[in-house]
XYZ file of C-alpha atoms in Angstrom:
687
model
C -37.175 -44.097 87.779
C -36.586 -43.257 91.435
C -34.548 -40.045 91.960
C -30.948 -40.902 92.755
C -31.070 -44.468 91.429
C -28.509 -43.546 88.787
C -26.159 -42.230 91.478
C -26.686 -45.409 93.508
C -25.624 -47.661 90.628
C -22.560 -45.520 89.887
C -21.493 -45.491 93.529
C -21.851 -49.260 93.868
C -20.031 -50.219 90.649
C -17.932 -47.657 88.757
C -16.964 -45.527 91.786
C -16.482 -48.327 94.267
C -12.684 -47.858 94.330
C -10.180 -45.197 93.307
C -8.812 -47.302 90.455
C -12.260 -48.012 89.003
C -13.224 -44.342 89.352
C -10.250 -43.358 87.195
C -10.913 -46.111 84.681
C -14.663 -45.556 84.277
C -14.689 -41.770 84.560
C -15.862 -41.141 80.938
C -18.817 -43.485 81.478
C -19.739 -41.778 84.761
C -19.628 -38.333 83.178
C -21.823 -39.478 80.293
C -24.425 -40.969 82.663
C -24.760 -37.864 84.833
C -27.850 -35.746 84.139
C -29.629 -32.900 85.872
C -32.432 -35.272 86.938
C -30.034 -37.711 88.563
C -28.592 -34.912 90.754
C -31.938 -33.847 92.191
C -32.183 -33.977 96.033
C -32.376 -37.603 97.158
C -30.961 -39.842 99.889
C -27.976 -40.575 97.627
C -26.966 -36.934 97.119
C -25.038 -36.825 100.392
C -23.272 -40.085 99.534
C -22.368 -38.589 96.136
C -20.698 -35.494 97.595
C -18.977 -37.608 100.224
C -17.532 -39.884 97.545
C -16.307 -36.862 95.519
C -14.583 -35.440 98.632
C -12.934 -38.802 99.230
C -11.585 -38.822 95.693
C -10.290 -35.251 96.093
C -8.300 -36.288 99.203
C -6.938 -39.444 97.603
C -3.199 -40.080 97.465
C -3.401 -41.099 93.800
C -3.247 -38.291 91.263
C -5.594 -40.165 88.942
C -8.252 -40.405 91.633
C -7.882 -36.692 92.441
C -8.304 -35.909 88.753
C -11.462 -38.047 88.635
C -12.859 -36.305 91.715
C -12.233 -32.855 90.215
C -13.927 -33.842 86.950
C -16.957 -35.270 88.782
C -17.238 -32.135 90.907
C -16.996 -29.974 87.788
C -19.758 -31.871 85.973
C -21.956 -31.877 89.091
C -21.524 -28.094 89.449
C -22.659 -27.558 85.871
C -25.758 -29.760 86.265
C -26.904 -28.794 89.779
C -26.374 -25.318 91.199
C -27.871 -26.278 94.555
C -25.451 -29.178 95.024
C -22.564 -26.910 94.068
C -23.575 -24.236 96.576
C -23.743 -26.816 99.383
C -20.349 -28.370 98.611
C -18.494 -25.278 97.297
C -16.663 -24.442 100.525
C -15.185 -27.924 100.939
C -14.229 -28.117 97.259
C -12.484 -24.733 97.354
C -10.583 -25.703 100.487
C -9.379 -28.894 98.789
C -8.653 -27.498 95.305
C -6.694 -24.344 96.200
C -3.683 -26.175 97.744
C -3.315 -28.195 94.539
C -1.744 -25.174 92.767
C 1.109 -25.035 95.279
C 2.012 -28.710 94.843
C 3.791 -30.491 92.029
C 0.732 -31.939 90.336
C 0.323 -33.267 86.782
C -1.033 -30.917 84.126
C -4.463 -32.664 83.842
C -5.019 -32.277 87.588
C -4.156 -28.568 87.461
C -6.495 -27.973 84.514
C -9.332 -29.829 86.227
C -8.851 -27.758 89.398
C -8.901 -24.503 87.400
C -12.116 -25.494 85.597
C -13.822 -26.483 88.848
C -12.995 -23.248 90.692
C -13.884 -21.158 87.662
C -17.354 -22.685 87.618
C -17.743 -22.160 91.366
C -16.826 -18.468 91.136
C -18.826 -17.640 87.994
C -22.091 -19.621 87.987
C -23.727 -18.535 91.262
C -22.874 -14.831 91.398
C -26.593 -14.057 91.370
C -26.989 -15.595 94.853
C -26.073 -12.690 97.182
C -25.235 -14.712 100.301
C -23.087 -17.191 98.390
C -21.354 -14.347 96.583
C -20.588 -12.552 99.859
C -19.526 -15.488 102.033
C -17.867 -17.860 99.571
C -16.756 -16.001 96.426
C -15.390 -12.694 97.715
C -13.050 -14.174 100.393
C -11.613 -16.853 98.087
C -11.508 -15.337 94.586
C -8.370 -13.272 95.281
C -6.621 -16.384 96.618
C -7.590 -18.199 93.434
C -6.255 -15.361 91.273
C -2.932 -15.256 93.136
C -2.552 -19.024 92.802
C -3.141 -18.852 89.032
C -0.653 -15.977 88.622
C 2.067 -17.974 90.368
C 1.146 -21.015 88.284
C 1.556 -19.057 85.039
C 4.933 -17.715 86.098
C 6.333 -21.098 87.148
C 4.811 -23.545 84.642
C 5.906 -23.288 80.981
C 3.152 -25.495 79.528
C 1.414 -23.699 76.636
C -2.115 -25.092 77.029
C -2.052 -24.539 80.779
C -0.892 -20.941 80.266
C -3.712 -20.226 77.807
C -6.256 -21.778 80.203
C -4.961 -19.669 83.097
C -5.016 -16.421 81.120
C -8.571 -17.070 79.915
C -9.690 -17.850 83.468
C -8.098 -14.659 84.795
C -9.889 -12.639 82.109
C -13.246 -14.107 83.096
C -12.656 -13.697 86.837
C -11.452 -10.073 86.565
C -14.479 -9.183 84.437
C -16.872 -10.477 87.130
C -14.896 -9.176 90.143
C -13.190 -5.996 88.912
C -13.006 -3.944 92.114
C -11.974 -6.973 94.152
C -8.796 -7.233 92.052
C -7.838 -3.572 92.322
C -4.884 -4.402 94.572
C -3.795 -7.204 92.224
C -3.942 -5.126 89.033
C -0.173 -4.541 88.964
C 0.596 -8.266 89.169
C -2.023 -9.076 86.543
C -0.653 -6.386 84.245
C 2.858 -7.787 84.613
C 1.596 -11.262 83.692
C -0.129 -10.013 80.536
C 2.742 -7.764 79.434
C 5.118 -10.684 79.863
C 3.612 -12.293 76.753
C 3.005 -9.028 74.871
C 6.573 -7.728 74.929
C 7.936 -9.947 72.179
C 10.352 -12.835 72.412
C 13.935 -12.874 71.066
C 13.822 -16.674 70.817
C 11.070 -16.641 68.202
C 7.531 -15.487 67.515
C 5.179 -15.833 70.462
C 2.341 -18.283 70.045
C -0.729 -16.564 68.560
C -3.171 -18.140 71.012
C -1.045 -17.068 73.944
C -0.796 -13.510 72.599
C -4.574 -13.380 72.070
C -5.262 -14.623 75.619
C -2.773 -12.168 77.151
C -4.198 -9.252 75.147
C -7.727 -10.056 76.320
C -6.532 -10.029 79.925
C -4.747 -6.721 79.354
C -7.910 -5.246 77.833
C -10.094 -6.004 80.892
C -7.625 -4.692 83.486
C -8.930 -1.077 83.236
C -12.183 -2.351 84.783
C -10.362 -2.603 88.111
C -10.435 1.205 88.351
C -14.182 1.317 88.933
C -16.771 3.459 87.175
C -14.650 6.613 87.361
C -11.098 5.358 87.030
C -11.782 2.749 84.334
C -12.033 5.403 81.624
C -8.661 6.919 82.472
C -7.014 3.509 82.744
C -8.400 2.450 79.374
C -7.162 5.611 77.660
C -3.767 5.139 79.318
C -3.615 1.555 78.012
C -4.407 2.747 74.475
C -1.734 5.455 74.596
C 0.891 3.072 75.952
C 0.053 0.467 73.320
C 0.248 3.074 70.566
C 3.640 4.302 71.792
C 4.819 0.705 71.983
C 3.658 0.136 68.403
C 5.453 3.234 67.089
C 8.668 2.149 68.814
C 8.459 -1.353 67.329
C 7.712 0.067 63.869
C 10.663 2.453 63.916
C 12.995 -0.313 65.095
C 12.094 -2.153 61.888
C 12.851 0.951 59.763
C 16.293 2.060 60.900
C 17.567 2.352 57.296
C 14.479 4.290 56.177
C 13.414 7.885 56.886
C 11.615 8.340 60.203
C 8.152 9.917 60.410
C 7.952 13.502 61.591
C 7.761 13.969 65.343
C 9.730 10.827 66.238
C 13.364 10.216 67.101
C 15.486 7.580 65.442
C 15.798 4.538 67.753
C 19.201 3.367 68.898
C 19.704 -0.380 68.640
C 22.040 -1.843 71.231
C 21.693 -5.557 70.395
C 22.485 -7.484 67.257
C 20.168 -6.867 64.275
C 19.581 -10.617 63.937
C 17.902 -10.467 67.363
C 16.351 -6.997 67.334
C 14.480 -7.230 64.027
C 12.642 -10.539 64.700
C 11.826 -9.415 68.239
C 10.367 -6.095 67.069
C 8.387 -7.910 64.398
C 6.890 -10.025 67.187
C 6.284 -6.880 69.251
C 4.429 -5.199 66.402
C 2.221 -8.269 66.025
C 1.514 -8.208 69.777
C 0.652 -4.508 69.520
C -1.899 -5.103 66.746
C -3.488 -7.973 68.687
C -3.686 -5.798 71.810
C -5.398 -3.035 69.846
C -7.949 -5.535 68.569
C -8.774 -6.547 72.151
C -8.880 -2.987 73.480
C -11.172 -1.799 70.696
C -13.374 -4.896 70.486
C -15.822 -4.054 73.266
C -18.306 -1.196 72.786
C -17.319 1.814 74.822
C -18.525 5.359 75.277
C -14.977 6.639 75.748
C -13.610 8.980 73.120
C -11.256 6.923 70.965
C -8.161 8.625 69.445
C -9.102 7.737 65.883
C -6.774 10.324 64.364
C -3.686 8.858 66.055
C -4.723 5.321 65.174
C -5.386 6.217 61.531
C -1.995 7.892 61.281
C -0.379 4.741 62.660
C -2.269 2.553 60.173
C -1.390 4.872 57.288
C 2.315 4.637 58.119
C 2.090 0.847 58.277
C 0.360 0.635 54.894
C 2.408 3.279 53.099
C 5.864 2.044 54.024
C 7.861 1.062 50.957
C 11.185 -0.475 50.066
C 12.467 2.378 47.896
C 13.411 5.059 50.412
C 16.617 5.012 52.429
C 18.642 7.329 54.613
C 21.844 9.050 53.592
C 25.204 7.642 54.528
C 26.502 4.149 55.025
C 23.915 1.349 55.372
C 24.727 -2.185 56.409
C 23.533 -4.421 53.530
C 22.456 -7.237 55.872
C 20.331 -4.917 58.014
C 18.848 -3.353 54.907
C 17.916 -6.747 53.477
C 16.233 -7.874 56.715
C 14.234 -4.657 57.007
C 13.130 -4.825 53.374
C 11.927 -8.387 53.971
C 9.766 -7.141 56.866
C 7.781 -4.682 54.719
C 5.129 -7.193 53.494
C 4.530 -8.308 57.089
C 4.054 -4.680 58.123
C 1.438 -4.248 55.369
C -0.426 -7.338 56.572
C -0.487 -6.095 60.172
C -1.733 -2.667 59.053
C -4.541 -4.281 57.051
C -5.491 -6.440 60.043
C -5.779 -3.423 62.323
C -7.701 -1.432 59.698
C -10.187 -4.279 59.220
C -10.808 -4.495 62.967
C -11.324 -0.750 63.298
C -13.753 -0.485 60.381
C -15.840 -3.362 61.738
C -15.945 -1.738 65.165
C -16.373 1.974 64.368
C -18.143 1.792 60.969
C -18.932 5.253 59.624
C -16.746 7.059 62.177
C -13.855 6.512 59.780
C -15.564 8.470 56.984
C -13.253 11.525 57.325
C -10.250 9.240 56.811
C -11.690 6.838 54.218
C -10.277 8.717 51.210
C -6.756 8.681 52.623
C -6.938 4.986 53.513
C -8.480 3.975 50.184
C -5.752 5.845 48.320
C -2.976 3.921 50.023
C -4.824 0.621 49.498
C -5.205 1.397 45.791
C -1.519 2.270 45.600
C -0.535 -1.078 47.108
C -2.935 -3.038 44.892
C -1.522 -1.364 41.793
C 1.833 -3.002 42.554
C 0.277 -6.442 41.846
C 1.350 -8.074 45.147
C 1.380 -11.813 45.703
C -1.702 -13.737 46.818
C -0.946 -13.562 50.541
C -0.490 -9.790 50.519
C -3.405 -9.268 48.141
C -5.729 -11.179 50.463
C -5.006 -8.844 53.378
C -5.385 -5.764 51.194
C -8.723 -6.949 49.803
C -10.023 -7.752 53.294
C -9.241 -4.223 54.434
C -10.677 -2.705 51.244
C -13.889 -4.727 51.450
C -14.424 -3.848 55.112
C -13.724 -0.156 54.508
C -16.104 0.099 51.529
C -18.947 -1.747 53.271
C -18.763 0.068 56.611
C -18.194 3.621 55.357
C -20.301 5.868 53.151
C -19.917 5.972 49.384
C -16.636 7.472 48.317
C -17.059 10.993 46.946
C -14.233 10.933 44.442
C -14.091 10.860 40.658
C -10.771 8.982 40.523
C -10.546 6.475 43.372
C -13.524 4.209 42.457
C -12.226 3.703 38.923
C -8.683 3.173 40.162
C -9.790 0.604 42.724
C -11.894 -1.233 40.146
C -8.910 -1.422 37.786
C -6.772 -2.869 40.577
C -9.332 -5.485 41.647
C -10.605 -6.697 38.253
C -7.501 -8.813 37.403
C -8.411 -11.128 40.284
C -11.850 -11.677 38.735
C -10.737 -12.053 35.144
C -8.705 -15.092 36.166
C -12.012 -16.933 35.769
C -11.595 -16.459 32.032
C -7.968 -17.575 31.964
C -7.096 -21.115 30.931
C -4.475 -23.093 32.849
C -3.111 -24.572 29.588
C -2.352 -21.722 27.223
C -0.581 -21.707 23.935
C 2.762 -20.866 25.528
C 5.507 -23.327 26.190
C 5.186 -25.242 29.410
C 4.588 -28.673 30.798
C 3.030 -31.025 28.350
C 4.034 -28.972 25.281
C 6.427 -30.171 22.624
C 9.923 -28.862 23.090
C 11.509 -26.429 20.705
C 15.101 -26.209 19.601
C 15.152 -22.467 20.250
C 13.861 -22.816 23.791
C 16.148 -25.716 24.669
C 19.283 -24.731 22.825
C 22.288 -26.451 24.301
C 20.155 -28.915 26.260
C 19.104 -32.457 25.631
C 15.894 -32.647 23.651
C 12.892 -33.682 25.743
C 10.840 -36.591 24.490
C 7.489 -34.791 24.495
C 4.904 -35.226 21.786
C 2.081 -33.037 20.623
C -1.133 -33.820 22.444
C 0.676 -35.675 25.238
C -0.935 -33.435 27.859
C -4.353 -34.973 27.099
C -3.255 -38.184 28.829
C -2.105 -36.451 31.988
C -4.274 -37.404 34.955
C -3.512 -34.316 37.032
C -4.380 -30.776 36.034
C -3.949 -27.709 38.133
C -7.191 -25.860 38.768
C -7.424 -22.124 38.207
C -8.105 -21.528 41.920
C -6.305 -24.441 43.529
C -5.809 -23.010 47.028
C -8.258 -21.694 49.596
C -6.385 -18.378 49.559
C -7.029 -17.889 45.847
C -10.708 -18.751 46.250
C -11.041 -16.269 49.098
C -9.397 -13.582 46.966
C -11.918 -14.175 44.174
C -14.914 -13.916 46.522
C -13.588 -10.725 48.115
C -12.860 -9.212 44.691
C -16.434 -9.808 43.534
C -17.787 -8.183 46.707
C -15.514 -5.166 46.259
C -16.541 -4.693 42.618
C -20.214 -4.888 43.557
C -19.782 -2.077 46.083
C -17.790 0.027 43.611
C -20.388 -0.522 40.876
C -22.989 1.202 43.080
C -20.830 4.315 43.325
C -22.210 7.035 41.000
C -18.693 8.459 40.576
C -17.471 5.338 38.794
C -16.649 6.188 35.190
C -19.041 5.028 32.492
C -16.255 3.137 30.707
C -15.471 1.142 33.845
C -19.183 0.482 34.421
C -19.429 -0.891 30.910
C -16.364 -3.080 31.361
C -17.630 -4.489 34.663
C -21.002 -5.235 33.069
C -19.426 -6.985 30.066
C -17.054 -9.030 32.210
C -19.730 -10.292 34.591
C -22.252 -11.027 31.833
C -19.666 -13.055 29.988
C -18.632 -14.865 33.188
C -22.310 -15.656 33.731
C -22.436 -17.344 30.310
C -19.007 -18.952 30.740
C -19.335 -20.608 34.175
C -22.156 -23.130 33.486
C -20.156 -24.562 30.571
C -17.019 -24.903 32.685
C -16.110 -28.137 34.534
C -16.091 -27.739 38.308
C -12.741 -29.543 38.567
C -11.128 -27.021 36.231
C -12.210 -24.098 38.408
C -11.285 -25.468 41.829
C -10.604 -28.630 43.729
C -13.669 -27.855 45.846
C -16.681 -29.084 43.816
C -19.085 -26.690 45.573
C -17.048 -23.598 44.688
C -18.543 -23.418 41.189
C -22.072 -23.161 42.594
C -21.001 -20.445 45.055
C -19.421 -18.349 42.311
C -22.303 -18.914 39.887
C -24.862 -17.788 42.457
C -22.853 -14.676 43.374
C -22.232 -13.742 39.729
C -25.866 -14.319 38.751
C -27.146 -12.017 41.507
C -24.762 -9.264 40.475
C -25.501 -9.772 36.774
C -29.214 -9.387 37.440
C -28.512 -6.028 39.097
C -26.458 -5.008 36.072
C -29.089 -6.189 33.581
C -32.041 -4.595 35.355
C -30.515 -1.108 34.975
C -32.724 1.682 36.328
C -36.467 2.182 36.544
C -36.431 4.135 33.289
C -33.811 2.354 31.195
C -33.345 -1.411 31.195
C -30.012 -3.034 30.545
C -29.326 -4.707 27.241
C -27.964 -7.772 29.044
C -31.231 -8.515 30.857
C -32.362 -11.163 28.308
C -29.082 -13.014 28.777
C -29.437 -12.973 32.565
C -33.042 -14.192 32.629
C -32.502 -16.834 29.976
C -29.398 -18.048 31.788
C -31.507 -18.521 34.892
C -34.094 -20.397 32.807
C -31.608 -22.728 31.160
C -28.919 -23.081 33.834
C -28.034 -26.281 35.590
C -30.648 -27.885 37.801
C -28.727 -27.255 41.034
C -28.238 -23.575 40.275
C -31.917 -23.217 39.347
C -33.018 -24.620 42.681
C -30.554 -22.427 44.561
C -31.735 -19.253 42.813
C -35.452 -20.048 42.636
C -36.592 -17.639 45.338
C -34.068 -15.020 44.235
C -35.274 -15.007 40.624
C -38.932 -14.930 41.672
C -38.449 -11.867 43.866
C -36.396 -9.934 41.327
C -38.619 -10.664 38.341
C -41.652 -9.674 40.413
C -39.901 -6.442 41.329
C -39.304 -5.671 37.662
C -42.936 -6.349 36.781
C -44.466 -4.572 39.797
C -41.920 -2.178 41.298
C -42.775 -1.116 44.840
C -39.801 1.135 45.440
C -39.323 4.746 44.346
C -37.107 5.500 41.349
C -33.385 5.556 41.954
C -32.111 8.992 42.831
C -28.599 8.331 41.530
C -27.961 8.960 37.886
C -27.023 6.117 35.575
C -25.326 6.446 32.201
C -27.485 6.114 29.141
C -28.012 2.681 27.681
C -25.766 3.533 24.744
C -22.826 4.034 27.078
C -23.187 0.571 28.627
C -21.859 -1.320 25.634
C -22.292 -5.054 25.627
C -20.286 -5.912 22.497
C -16.664 -5.235 21.724
C -17.635 -3.497 18.499
C -19.427 -0.844 20.576
C -16.659 -0.143 23.083
C -15.135 3.288 23.303
C -11.477 4.204 23.276
C -11.432 4.514 27.061
C -12.816 1.009 27.484
C -10.254 -0.396 25.065
C -7.422 1.230 27.006
C -8.693 -0.115 30.323
C -9.115 -3.606 28.929
C -5.607 -3.554 27.484
C -4.242 -2.801 30.957
C -5.957 -5.782 32.550
C -3.294 -8.444 32.516
C -5.691 -11.355 32.826
C -7.587 -10.504 29.625
C -6.383 -11.327 26.131
C -7.930 -8.690 23.917
C -8.360 -8.953 20.146
C -9.326 -6.297 17.664
C -12.724 -6.722 16.039
C -13.782 -4.710 13.015
C -17.034 -2.798 13.662
C -18.650 -4.209 10.541
C -17.877 -7.819 11.426
C -19.711 -9.815 14.113
C -17.773 -10.616 17.289
C -15.525 -13.638 17.240
C -16.511 -16.987 18.638
C -15.192 -18.174 21.949
C -11.598 -19.294 21.429
C -10.836 -22.320 23.573
C -7.802 -24.465 24.069
C -7.845 -28.035 22.873
C -7.726 -29.380 26.385
C -11.028 -27.875 27.570
C -12.803 -27.259 24.281
C -14.844 -30.488 24.567
C -16.109 -29.293 27.954
C -17.584 -26.124 26.486
C -20.315 -25.802 23.903
C -20.216 -24.270 20.457
C -21.625 -20.939 19.379
C -24.962 -22.357 18.264
C -25.369 -24.331 21.508
C -24.757 -21.235 23.613
C -27.170 -19.235 21.468
C -29.851 -21.855 21.918
C -29.191 -21.989 25.661
C -29.410 -18.244 26.076
C -32.114 -17.307 23.585
C -34.444 -20.315 23.445
C -36.590 -22.086 25.957
C -35.630 -25.646 26.911
C -37.607 -28.332 25.150
C -39.424 -31.100 26.938
C -37.148 -33.753 25.438
C -33.961 -32.338 26.926
C -32.372 -33.745 30.069
C -32.831 -30.440 31.895
C -36.359 -30.288 33.324
C -38.597 -27.281 32.717
C -37.929 -24.128 34.660
C -39.349 -24.691 38.173
C -40.328 -21.077 38.867
C -44.016 -20.557 39.423
C -44.524 -18.019 36.631
C -47.855 -17.873 34.877
C -48.317 -17.253 31.171
C -49.441 -13.731 31.938
C -46.233 -13.080 33.890
C -44.096 -14.473 31.087
C -45.974 -12.284 28.611
C -45.203 -9.238 30.766
C -41.545 -10.245 30.927
C -41.402 -10.553 27.155
C -43.069 -7.170 26.738
C -40.567 -5.708 29.171
C -37.618 -7.196 27.333
C -38.882 -5.996 23.953
C -38.588 -2.357 25.067
C -34.941 -2.254 24.102
C -33.012 0.074 21.897
C -31.531 -3.115 20.424
C -33.950 -5.666 19.058
C -33.981 -9.322 19.909
C -32.855 -10.129 16.382
C -29.506 -8.549 17.040
C -29.146 -10.573 20.233
C -29.603 -13.761 18.196
C -27.091 -12.686 15.579
C -24.431 -11.453 17.963
C -22.501 -13.494 20.476
C -20.136 -11.918 23.015
C -16.630 -13.035 22.289
C -14.194 -14.290 24.895
C -12.068 -11.235 24.283
C -14.894 -9.026 25.569
């Protein structure tokens, strides 16, 4: 095709008039390519037609001309350089006129491309960009101050951030005006919470303003911004705690306005402060960061409680509003802690013990799902980015606080207690009209609530498993807690494949995600150390051999690598010490007194006493889901026997030779417990 033929057809048909240009603009934009904008006799006609649209009296035609110029600038840098001066001269006056929002957005996008795409061309940068970029910035600042549209404001703030980053010293004289624009949306609003996207855009602009100080002054300006933001955060925090004791070194704030206005506004200010800190600390910097002051601020946010109060008279309404703000303060502290650990990693090691202690204290209170999600995010980030915790108490305490979220996998949504679908009792409904419910009526109900019905609950479960995996690697974790974690995850590994996906979650893929994560962790538990193998290793390998077909295919490469590592280890022995195999009890009859006490404190588990001389009990299931799970003999056959060729499950697809399987069997036979006992014993649901 001849170069420019595409432009010729567009100019003759779709762009022949202003009305057709507005109507067929999407088609014109879709037909434009980099090849069609190569130098040709029609290139001059194309730029002339765009300039005519930009000077049109119709707003729709001007919008079409701006969009065509924007797309042409993206596809052809040479065409943009040639026409940039005329486009800038036409687009800048648009911001001072009363134009529709789409026209203003199109003008901002066009000038942003002009000022950011050809900065590597020195002559264009010197003659076109430098003289006009300050005019563009001033026009956008006035547009933000005078136009209340939310999307336009976010677009303007993002454009200012990008322009100031590329031309920092050019905007040195405009830094005060830019700072005022950003602080305008970071100072809180008494009318209601500020939009999150607007706060994020304003905080990003505020974070790049120190660049206007140059190579020498940028460091001082950045440190000044951090100090001012920290002081602003302390002030907002104390304004939300007027009926509580004030931290040492601070004065009690004096509230002049009504509490119904001050408390919501300071809540919004604290949120703006946390977002600003995230933007200031997001970019890598060689400046010394005041980690001690920031950690103290985070600790106060996380450790605030509802129990303390000052002496003297306290207004009950103010007290109630401030108590209601405490969970929001915890969430903001966790958000800031998560951002700092992801940015500074091991630099928080000196403060990790203090932060983990307050997180464990808050998790022990059994908060609701929303609060627990924030706490687990902060805990997971802190454990993964810092070194192993050198404490004999905290790992066990954290594991106790996190395990109830995991043991919900073993809880049934229809228990034996009274509830919906259960026959009514005269004792429970004394004085009320008897409900016409019959035994077994719940079987005919079409809707059942899943164990993890919301995305928040599913996220909590995934984070809890990750946290327990990190804690299990800590050598300071008590042997009783190690044994409990091993027993819980081995039983979950045997329990999940027999569980309907709809009973676990409304998301059908969530069961596969959990099964894969649990199987990987269970293999680590079962493999033990290089000198002592775990007693649960036969269960883990056989579960991989007899699991569902989808899980087998997902874990094929994983199982191959790990089994090969067990047969031919190529890593040195583990330096950390592991408890003896006798301490890692797999059956309830073998558990110690410490394990029994820990299990009794886990609210999600229903423990039963088992006599040491009797075998463990069978899995106790409710009538509603018992048909979905298999009996004791079926589970034994699935875990201790190879699948036959007549079964619906195909043979195990791993490429293991007979020699490899013989080595695996020899490896598994080196147990202190024989395989006969594994056939005779079945782990009970009560663990």
